[in-house]
Coordinates of C-alpha atoms in Angstrom, one line a residue:
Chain F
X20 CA 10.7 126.4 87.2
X21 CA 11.2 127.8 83.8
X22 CA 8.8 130.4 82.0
X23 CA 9.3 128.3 78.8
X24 CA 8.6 125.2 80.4
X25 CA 5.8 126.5 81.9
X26 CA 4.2 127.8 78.0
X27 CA 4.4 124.9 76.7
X28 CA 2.6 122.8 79.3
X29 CA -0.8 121.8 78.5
X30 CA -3.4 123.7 80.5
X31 CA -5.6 122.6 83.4
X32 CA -8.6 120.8 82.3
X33 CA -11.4 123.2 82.9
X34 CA -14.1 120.0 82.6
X35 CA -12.3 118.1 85.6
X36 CA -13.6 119.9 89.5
X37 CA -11.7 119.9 92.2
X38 CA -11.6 116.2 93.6
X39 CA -11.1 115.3 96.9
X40 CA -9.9 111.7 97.9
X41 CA -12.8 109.4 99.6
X42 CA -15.2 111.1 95.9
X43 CA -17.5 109.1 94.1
X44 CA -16.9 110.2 90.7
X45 CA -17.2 108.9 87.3
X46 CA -14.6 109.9 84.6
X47 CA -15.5 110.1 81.1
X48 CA -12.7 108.7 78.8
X49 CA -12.5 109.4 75.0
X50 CA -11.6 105.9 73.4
X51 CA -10.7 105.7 70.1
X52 CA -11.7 102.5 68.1
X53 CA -10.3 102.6 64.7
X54 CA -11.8 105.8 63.4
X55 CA -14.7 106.0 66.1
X56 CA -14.5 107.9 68.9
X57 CA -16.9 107.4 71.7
X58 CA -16.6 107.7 75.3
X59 CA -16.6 105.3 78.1
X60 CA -17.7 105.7 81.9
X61 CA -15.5 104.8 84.3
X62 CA -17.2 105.1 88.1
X63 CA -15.6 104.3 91.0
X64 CA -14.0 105.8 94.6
X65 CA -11.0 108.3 94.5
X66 CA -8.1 106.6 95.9
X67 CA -5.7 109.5 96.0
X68 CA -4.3 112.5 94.2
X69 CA -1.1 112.9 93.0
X70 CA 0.3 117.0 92.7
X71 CA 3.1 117.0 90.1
X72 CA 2.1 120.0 87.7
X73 CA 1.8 118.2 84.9
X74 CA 2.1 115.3 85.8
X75 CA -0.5 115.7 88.3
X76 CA -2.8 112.1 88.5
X77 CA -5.7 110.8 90.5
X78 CA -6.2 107.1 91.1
X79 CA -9.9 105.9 91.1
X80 CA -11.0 102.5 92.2
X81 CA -13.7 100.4 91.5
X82 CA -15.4 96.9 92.2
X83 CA -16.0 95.3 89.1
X84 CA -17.8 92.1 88.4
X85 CA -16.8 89.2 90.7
X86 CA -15.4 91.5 93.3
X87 CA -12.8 91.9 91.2
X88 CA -11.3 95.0 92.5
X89 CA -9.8 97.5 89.4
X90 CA -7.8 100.9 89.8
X91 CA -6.9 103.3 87.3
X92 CA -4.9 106.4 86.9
X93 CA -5.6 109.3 85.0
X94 CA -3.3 112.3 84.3
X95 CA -5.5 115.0 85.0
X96 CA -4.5 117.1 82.7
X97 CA -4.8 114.3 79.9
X98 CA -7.1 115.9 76.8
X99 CA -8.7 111.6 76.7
X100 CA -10.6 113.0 79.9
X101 CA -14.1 114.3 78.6
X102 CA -15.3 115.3 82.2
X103 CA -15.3 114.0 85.1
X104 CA -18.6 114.4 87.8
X105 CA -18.1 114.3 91.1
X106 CA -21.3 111.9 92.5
X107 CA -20.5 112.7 95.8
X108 CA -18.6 113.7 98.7
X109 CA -17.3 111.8 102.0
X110 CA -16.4 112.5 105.3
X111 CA -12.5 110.6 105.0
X112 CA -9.9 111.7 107.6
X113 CA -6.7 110.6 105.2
X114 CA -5.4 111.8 102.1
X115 CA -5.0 107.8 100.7
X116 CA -7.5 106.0 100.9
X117 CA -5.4 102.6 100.9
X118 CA -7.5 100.7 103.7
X119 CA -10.4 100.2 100.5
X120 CA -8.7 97.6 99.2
X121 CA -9.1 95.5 101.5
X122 CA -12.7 96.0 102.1
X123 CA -15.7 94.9 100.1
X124 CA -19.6 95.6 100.6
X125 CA -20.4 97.2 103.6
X126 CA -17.5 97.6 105.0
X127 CA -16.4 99.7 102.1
X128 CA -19.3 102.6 102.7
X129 CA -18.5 106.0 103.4
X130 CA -20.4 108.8 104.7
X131 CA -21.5 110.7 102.8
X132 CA -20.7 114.5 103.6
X133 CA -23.1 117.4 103.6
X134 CA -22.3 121.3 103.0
Chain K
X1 CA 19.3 122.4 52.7
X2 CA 21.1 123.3 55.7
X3 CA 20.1 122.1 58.8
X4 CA 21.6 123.2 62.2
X5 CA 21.1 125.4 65.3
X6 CA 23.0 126.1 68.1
X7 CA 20.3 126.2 71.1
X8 CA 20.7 126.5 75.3
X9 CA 19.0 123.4 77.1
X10 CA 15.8 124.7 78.8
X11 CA 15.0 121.5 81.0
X12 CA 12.7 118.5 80.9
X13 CA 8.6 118.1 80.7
X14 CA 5.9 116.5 79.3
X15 CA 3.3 117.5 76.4
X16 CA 0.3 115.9 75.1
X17 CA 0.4 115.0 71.3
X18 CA -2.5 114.6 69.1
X19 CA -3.5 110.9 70.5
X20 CA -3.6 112.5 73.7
X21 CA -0.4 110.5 74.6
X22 CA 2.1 112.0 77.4
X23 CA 5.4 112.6 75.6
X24 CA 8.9 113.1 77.4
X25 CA 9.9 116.5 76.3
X26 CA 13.3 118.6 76.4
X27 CA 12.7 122.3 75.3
X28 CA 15.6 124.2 73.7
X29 CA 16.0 127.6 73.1
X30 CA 17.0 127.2 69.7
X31 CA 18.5 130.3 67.9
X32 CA 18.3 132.8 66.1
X33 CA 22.1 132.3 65.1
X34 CA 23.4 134.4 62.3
X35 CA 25.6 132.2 59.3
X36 CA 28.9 134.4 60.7
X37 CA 31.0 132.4 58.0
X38 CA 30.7 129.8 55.5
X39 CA 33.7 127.7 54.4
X40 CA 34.1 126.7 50.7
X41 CA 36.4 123.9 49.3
X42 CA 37.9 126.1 47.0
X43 CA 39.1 128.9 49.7
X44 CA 39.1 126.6 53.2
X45 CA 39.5 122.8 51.5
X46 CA 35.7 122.0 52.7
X47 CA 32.4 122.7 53.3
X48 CA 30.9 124.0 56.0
X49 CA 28.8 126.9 57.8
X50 CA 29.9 128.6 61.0
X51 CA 27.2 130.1 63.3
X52 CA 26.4 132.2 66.2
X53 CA 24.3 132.5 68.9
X54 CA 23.7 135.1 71.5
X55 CA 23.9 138.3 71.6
X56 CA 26.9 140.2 74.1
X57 CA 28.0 143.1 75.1
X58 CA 30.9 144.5 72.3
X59 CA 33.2 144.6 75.3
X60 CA 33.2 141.2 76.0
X61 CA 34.8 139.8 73.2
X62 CA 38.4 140.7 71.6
X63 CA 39.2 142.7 68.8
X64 CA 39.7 140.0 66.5
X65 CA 36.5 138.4 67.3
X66 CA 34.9 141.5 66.9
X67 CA 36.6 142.1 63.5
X68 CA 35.1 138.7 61.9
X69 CA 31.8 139.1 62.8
X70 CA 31.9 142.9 61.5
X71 CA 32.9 141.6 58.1
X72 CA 29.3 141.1 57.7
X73 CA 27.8 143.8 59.7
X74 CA 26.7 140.9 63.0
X75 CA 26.1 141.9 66.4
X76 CA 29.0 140.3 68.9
X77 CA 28.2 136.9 69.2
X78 CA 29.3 135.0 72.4
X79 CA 29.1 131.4 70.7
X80 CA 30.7 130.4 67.3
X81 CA 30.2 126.5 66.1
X82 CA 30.6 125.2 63.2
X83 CA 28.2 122.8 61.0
X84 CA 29.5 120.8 57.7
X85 CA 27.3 121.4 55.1
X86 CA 27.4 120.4 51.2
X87 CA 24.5 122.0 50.1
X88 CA 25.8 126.0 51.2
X89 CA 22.5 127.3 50.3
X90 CA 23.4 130.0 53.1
X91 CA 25.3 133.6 52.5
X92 CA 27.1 135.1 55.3
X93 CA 25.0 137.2 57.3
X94 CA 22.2 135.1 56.8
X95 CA 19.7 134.6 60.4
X96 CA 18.8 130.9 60.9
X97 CA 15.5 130.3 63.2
X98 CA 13.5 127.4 64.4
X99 CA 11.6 127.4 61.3
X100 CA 14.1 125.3 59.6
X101 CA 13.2 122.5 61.3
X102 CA 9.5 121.1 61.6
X103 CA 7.6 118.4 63.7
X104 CA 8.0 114.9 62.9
X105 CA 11.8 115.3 61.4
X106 CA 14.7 113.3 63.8
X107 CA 17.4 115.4 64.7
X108 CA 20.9 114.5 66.6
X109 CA 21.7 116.7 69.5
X110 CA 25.2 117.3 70.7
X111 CA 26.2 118.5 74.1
X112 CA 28.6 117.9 77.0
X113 CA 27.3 115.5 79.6
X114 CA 26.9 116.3 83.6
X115 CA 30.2 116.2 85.1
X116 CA 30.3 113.4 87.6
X117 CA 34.0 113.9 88.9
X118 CA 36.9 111.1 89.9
X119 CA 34.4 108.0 90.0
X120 CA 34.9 104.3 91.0
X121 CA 34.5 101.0 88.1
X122 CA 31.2 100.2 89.3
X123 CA 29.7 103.9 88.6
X124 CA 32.0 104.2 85.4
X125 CA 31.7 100.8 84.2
X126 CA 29.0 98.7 85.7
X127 CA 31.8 96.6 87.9
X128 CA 30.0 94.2 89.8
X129 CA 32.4 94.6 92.6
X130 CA 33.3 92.2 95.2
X131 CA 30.7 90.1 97.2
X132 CA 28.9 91.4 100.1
X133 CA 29.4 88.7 102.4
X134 CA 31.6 85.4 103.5
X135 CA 34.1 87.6 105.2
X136 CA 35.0 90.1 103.0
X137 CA 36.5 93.8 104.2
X138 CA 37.3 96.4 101.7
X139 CA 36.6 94.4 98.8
X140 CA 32.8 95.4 98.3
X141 CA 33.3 97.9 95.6
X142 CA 37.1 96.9 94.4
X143 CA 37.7 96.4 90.3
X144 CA 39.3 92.8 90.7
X145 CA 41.9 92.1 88.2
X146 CA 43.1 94.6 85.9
X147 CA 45.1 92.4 83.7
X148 CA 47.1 89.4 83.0
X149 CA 50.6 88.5 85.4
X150 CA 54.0 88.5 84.4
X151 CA 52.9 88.2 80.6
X152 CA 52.3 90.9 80.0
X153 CA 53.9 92.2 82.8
X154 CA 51.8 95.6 82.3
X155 CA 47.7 97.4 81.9
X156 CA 47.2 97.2 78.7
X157 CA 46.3 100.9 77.2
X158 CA 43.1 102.6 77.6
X159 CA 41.6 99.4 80.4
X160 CA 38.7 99.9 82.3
X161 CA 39.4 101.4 85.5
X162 CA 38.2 104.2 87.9
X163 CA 38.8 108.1 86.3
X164 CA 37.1 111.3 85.1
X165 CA 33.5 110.7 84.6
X166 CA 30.8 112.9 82.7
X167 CA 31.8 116.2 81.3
X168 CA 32.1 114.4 77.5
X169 CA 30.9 115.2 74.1
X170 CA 27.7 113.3 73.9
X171 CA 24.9 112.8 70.6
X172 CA 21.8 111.8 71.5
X173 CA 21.1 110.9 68.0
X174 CA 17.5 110.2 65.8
X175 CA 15.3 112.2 68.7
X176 CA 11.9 113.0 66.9
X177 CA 11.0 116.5 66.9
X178 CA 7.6 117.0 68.6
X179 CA 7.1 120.9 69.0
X180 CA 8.4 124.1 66.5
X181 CA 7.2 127.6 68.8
X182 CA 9.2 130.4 66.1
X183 CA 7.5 133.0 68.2
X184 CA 9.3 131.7 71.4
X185 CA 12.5 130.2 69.3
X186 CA 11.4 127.2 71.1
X187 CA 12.6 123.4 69.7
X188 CA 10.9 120.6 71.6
X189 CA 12.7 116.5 70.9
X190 CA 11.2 113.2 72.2
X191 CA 13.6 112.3 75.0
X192 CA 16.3 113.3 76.8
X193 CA 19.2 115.6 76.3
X194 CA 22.9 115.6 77.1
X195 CA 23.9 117.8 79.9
X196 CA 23.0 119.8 82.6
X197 CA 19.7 122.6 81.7
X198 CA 21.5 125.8 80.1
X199 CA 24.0 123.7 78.4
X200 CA 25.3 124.6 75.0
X201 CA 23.6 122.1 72.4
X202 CA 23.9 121.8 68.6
X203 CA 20.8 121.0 66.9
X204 CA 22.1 118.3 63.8
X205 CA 19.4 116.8 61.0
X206 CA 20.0 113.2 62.1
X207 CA 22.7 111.0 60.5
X208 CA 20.9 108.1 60.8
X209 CA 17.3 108.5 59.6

């Protein structure tokens, strides 16, 4: 790919870890509400990862009230993401993590994975 | 003021502006081009500026090209295009950058589309060619009718049919300008861009604000 293209690229997030599909993480969104800024928590499993340079996303998933299952994607190197914190690891064998949503309560777990 | 560049298509990408939106960007490599003749009505019968862009080797270009740009003391230029411009607030010699455009304006961009070659009516033209099914053979992609029968007897000029594709003068016209980089002589526009990447483009104010 071009140099050029490359410059004027924004830059890797440097508040967003490495993330690992199977995480418990919780992303911190700038939202803007008229001339407030304030930040809202979004927590949740890590679906998958998409690698695209720029472009680059990560899908996070969540149960929200009623079961109601809600995803969202983020462009990771979006300048709305305040941080993101990585709760925790699990041991997952696959890269998407697809078989979730089918799954509520305990049959949702994942193991959680030690270094 | 004169508005106008003559810039090489870099390629395609995205940028964040200050909402923290993804735009769709194409990056051009816009200038510098040098003012290598501007037209007068008095002399030429109208009003215009010719520019350049690129710098060459001497040897590659002929004597007479050589001779017009050394009127004014220019490098050898590989590209000359021509802009029309009323308001000649230009001399010749004159080097025209990036800066003359900012973020925010809209700007038409003319270039020569991707060349698709010979192509069928339902690539050129959105034919809906013939059904899929209840028996047909060779008929999934035909035109249909081209015309009327014996009155007219003929295709009327300049029908719909299968030809050349691509490979035309395009404008993508009123493309917002979302990134100035003078340093790198880089022009960034919301959207896409005709032609393949490291296609001659000319950078227009837009007509049709």
């Amino acid at each position: 790919m071009s140099e050029l293209l490359k410059a004027v690229e924004a830059p890797v997030n440097p508040n967003i870890p490495q993330l690992f599909p199977g995480d418990t993480v919780s992303v911190h969104v700038k939202i803007k509400e008229g001339n407030r800024e304030r930040i809202q928590e979004f927590k949740g499993t890590v679906l998958y990862m998409h690698d695209n340079g720029t472009n680059s996303t990560f899908t996070v998933r969540r149960v929200a009230s009623n079961g109601v299952g809600v995803e969202r994607t983020f462009l990771l190197r979006s300048p709305r993401i305040d941080k993101v914190v990585v709760e925790r690891h699990n041991v997952v064998r696959r890269a998407r993590m697809y078989f979730l949503r089918g799954r509520t309560g305990k049959s949702a777990r994942l193991k959680q994975k030690f270094n | 003021m004169f508005k106008g560049l003559i810039g090489k298509k870099i390629g395609m990408t995205q940028i964040f502006d200050d909402a923290g939106a993804a735009v769709p960007v194409t990056l051009i490599e816009a200038g510098p081009c040098y003012v290598t003749q501007v037209r007068t009505p008095e002399k030429e019968g109208y009003a215009s500026v010719q520019l350049g862009f690129v710098e060459i080797k001497p040897k590659r270009l002929t004597g007479g090209q050589l001779g017009h740009l050394k009127r004014n003391n220019l490098p050898p230029l590989r590209f000359l295009r021509e802009f029309r411009s009323e308001s000649a607030d230009l001399k010749e010699g004159d080097k025209v950058d990036v800066s003359a455009f900012a973020v925010g304006e809209r700007v038409d961009i003319q270039g020569t589309s991707k060349g698709k070659g010979f192509q069928g009516g339902v690539r050129r033209y959105h034919f809906r060619g013939g059904p899929k099914t209840h028996g047909q053979s060779d008929r999934h992609r035909a035109p249909g009718s081209r015309s009327s029968g014996t009155t007219p007897g003929r295709v009327y000029k300049g029908s719909r049919g299968a030809g050349h594709m691509g490979d035309d003068q395009i404008t993508a016209q009123n493309l917002k300008v979302v990134l100035v980089d003078t340093e790198r002589n880089l022009l960034g526009v919301c959207g896409s861009v005709p032609g393949a990447r490291g296609n001659l483009v000319l950078i227009r104010e837009a007509r049709k604000q």
